[in-house]
XYZ file of C-alpha atoms in Angstrom:
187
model
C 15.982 -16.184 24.399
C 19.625 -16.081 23.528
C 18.991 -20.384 23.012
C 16.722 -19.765 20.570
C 18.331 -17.163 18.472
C 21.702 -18.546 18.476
C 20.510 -21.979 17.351
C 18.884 -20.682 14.235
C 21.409 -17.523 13.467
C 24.555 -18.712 15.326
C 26.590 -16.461 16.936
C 27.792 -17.119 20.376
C 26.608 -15.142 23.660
C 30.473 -14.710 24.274
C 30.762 -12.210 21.510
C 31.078 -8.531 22.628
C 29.918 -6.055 20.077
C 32.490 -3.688 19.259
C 31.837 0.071 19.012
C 29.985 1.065 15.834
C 32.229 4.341 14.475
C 30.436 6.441 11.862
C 32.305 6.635 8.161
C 31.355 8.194 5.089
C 28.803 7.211 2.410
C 29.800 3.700 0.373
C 31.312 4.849 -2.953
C 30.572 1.066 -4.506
C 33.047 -1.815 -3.894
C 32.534 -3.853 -1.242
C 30.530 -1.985 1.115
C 26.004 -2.394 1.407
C 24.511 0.964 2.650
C 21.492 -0.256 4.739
C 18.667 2.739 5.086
C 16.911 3.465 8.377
C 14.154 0.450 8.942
C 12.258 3.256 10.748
C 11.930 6.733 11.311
C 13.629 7.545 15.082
C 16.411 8.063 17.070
C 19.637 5.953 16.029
C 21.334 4.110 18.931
C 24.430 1.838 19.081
C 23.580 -1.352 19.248
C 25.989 -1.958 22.461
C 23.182 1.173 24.229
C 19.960 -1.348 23.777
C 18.772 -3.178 27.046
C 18.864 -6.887 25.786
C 21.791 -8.673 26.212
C 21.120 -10.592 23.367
C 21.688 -7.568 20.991
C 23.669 -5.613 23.113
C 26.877 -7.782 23.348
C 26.682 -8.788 19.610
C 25.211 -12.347 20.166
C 23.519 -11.882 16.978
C 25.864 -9.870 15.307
C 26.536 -6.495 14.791
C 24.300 -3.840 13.572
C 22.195 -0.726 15.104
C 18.943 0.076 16.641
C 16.304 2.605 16.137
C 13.858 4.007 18.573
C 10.960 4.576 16.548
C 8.873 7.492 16.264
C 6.225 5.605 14.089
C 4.826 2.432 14.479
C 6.003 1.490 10.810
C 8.855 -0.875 10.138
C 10.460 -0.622 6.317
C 12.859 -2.729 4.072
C 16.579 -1.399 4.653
C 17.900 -3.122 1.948
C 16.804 -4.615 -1.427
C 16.588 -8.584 -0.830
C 14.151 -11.553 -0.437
C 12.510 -12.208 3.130
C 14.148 -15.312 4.535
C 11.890 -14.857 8.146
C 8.667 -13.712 8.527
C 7.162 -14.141 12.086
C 3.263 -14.298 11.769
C 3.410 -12.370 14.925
C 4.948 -9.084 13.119
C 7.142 -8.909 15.669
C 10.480 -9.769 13.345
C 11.523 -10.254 9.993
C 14.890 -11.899 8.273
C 15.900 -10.440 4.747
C 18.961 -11.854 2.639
C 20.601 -9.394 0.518
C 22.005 -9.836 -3.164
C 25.102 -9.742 -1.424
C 24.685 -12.086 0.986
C 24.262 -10.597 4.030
C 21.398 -12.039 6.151
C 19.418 -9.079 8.400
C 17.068 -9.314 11.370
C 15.209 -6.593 12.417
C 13.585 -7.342 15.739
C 10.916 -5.086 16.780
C 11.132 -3.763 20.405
C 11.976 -6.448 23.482
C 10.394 -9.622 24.221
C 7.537 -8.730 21.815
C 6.954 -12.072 20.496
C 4.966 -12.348 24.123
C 2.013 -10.264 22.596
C 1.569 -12.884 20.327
C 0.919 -10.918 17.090
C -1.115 -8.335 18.913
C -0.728 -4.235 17.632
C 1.028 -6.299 14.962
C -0.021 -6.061 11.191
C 2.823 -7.838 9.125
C 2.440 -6.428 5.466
C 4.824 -9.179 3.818
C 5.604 -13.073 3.989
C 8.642 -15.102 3.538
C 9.963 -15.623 0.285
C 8.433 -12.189 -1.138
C 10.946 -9.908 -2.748
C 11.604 -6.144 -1.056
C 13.064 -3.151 -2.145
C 14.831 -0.805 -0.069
C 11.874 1.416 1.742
C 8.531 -0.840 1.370
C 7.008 -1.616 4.438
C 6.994 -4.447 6.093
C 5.442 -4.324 9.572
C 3.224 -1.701 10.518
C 2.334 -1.860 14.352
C 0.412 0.340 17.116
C 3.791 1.798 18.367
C 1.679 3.495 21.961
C 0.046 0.147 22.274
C 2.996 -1.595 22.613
C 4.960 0.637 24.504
C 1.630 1.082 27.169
C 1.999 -2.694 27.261
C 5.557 -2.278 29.129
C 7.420 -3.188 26.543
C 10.649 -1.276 25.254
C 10.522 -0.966 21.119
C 14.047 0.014 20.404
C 14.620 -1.715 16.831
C 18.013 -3.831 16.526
C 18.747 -4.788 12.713
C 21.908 -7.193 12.701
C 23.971 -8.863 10.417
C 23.380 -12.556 10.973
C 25.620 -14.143 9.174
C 28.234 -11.826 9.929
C 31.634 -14.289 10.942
C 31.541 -15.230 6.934
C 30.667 -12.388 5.097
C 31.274 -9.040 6.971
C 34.444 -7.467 7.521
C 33.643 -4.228 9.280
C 30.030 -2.721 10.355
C 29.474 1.021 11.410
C 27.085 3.984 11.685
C 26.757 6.279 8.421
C 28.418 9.831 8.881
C 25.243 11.295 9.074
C 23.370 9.016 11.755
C 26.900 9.342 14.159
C 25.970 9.224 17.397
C 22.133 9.294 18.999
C 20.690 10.887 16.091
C 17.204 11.457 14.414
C 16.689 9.736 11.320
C 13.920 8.977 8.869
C 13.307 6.122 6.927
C 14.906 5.139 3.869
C 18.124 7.527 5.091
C 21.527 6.115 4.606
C 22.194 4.386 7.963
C 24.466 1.349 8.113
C 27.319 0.672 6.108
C 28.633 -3.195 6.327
C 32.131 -3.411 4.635
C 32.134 -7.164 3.170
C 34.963 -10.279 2.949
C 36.194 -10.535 -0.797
């Protein structure tokens, strides 16, 4: 799987992810405040169990364990991937920076089942509309794990710095829409 996603988002398996430190709310400039693509428990995304997230492969980021089987826009932006599946989507931001939020593990296997993908590539979002909404127990009775990365894909050219919010430090609760990710961009 690590192939795959490094041939169409780069990124190099080699690539540890370094630890995500919480920091206070962006104050403008150069930072994008992502909200919480689900309603959970936050995670670092060096804590998930695929490798392919979990060293930074794909760049840095976070991961939520959802509560509810409802995925939502963290950012305002235009959807660059949309997997008929359900089980991912890409969004670019005005700014630049290119997301994927990736739905649980090795998902793509169910082949669009408990899937019900609300939006298609090249629709415009706003922070907080939904995007995916999926039978979160059905999934998880199927064996698979649903933690939810979201990563920076494009992050060697236009990131600087990535880490938690203040308020989601450490494995926290959050709900959707909540300030979660701050991504400090190049000049």
């Amino acid at each position: 799987m690590a192939g795959f996603f490094s041939k169409i988002f780069g990124g190099s398996s080699n690539e540890q992810q370094a630890p995500v430190a919480p920091v206070a709310a962006a104050t403008g400039g150069n930072q994008l405040v992502l909200g919480a693509h689900m309603n959970g428990t936050v995670h670092e995304l060096s804590q998930v169990s695929d490798p392919t997230f979990s060293t930074g492969a794909l760049g840095p980021g976070a991961a939520i364990e959802p509560t509810e089987g409802v995925l939502y826009a963290p950012a305002d932006g235009e959807l660059t991937v949309a997997f008929p599946t359900g089980h991912a989507v890409g969004i670019r931001t005005p700014e630049g920076v290119e997301l994927l939020i990736h739905i649980g593990f090795d998902t793509v296997e169910l082949d669009g089942k408990h899937f019900d993908i609300q939006v298609k590539k090249g629709d415009k979002v706003k922070r907080g509309d939904v995007l995916v909404k999926f039978d979160l127990e059905a999934v998880k009775a199927a064996g698979y794990d649903i933690t939810t990365p979201l990563v920076a894909t494009n992050h060697k050219r236009i990131v600087a710095s990535t880490a938690l919010h203040q308020s989601t430090a450490g494995s926290a609760p959050i709900t959707a829409g909540d300030d979660f990710l701050v991504y400090s961009l190049n000049q």
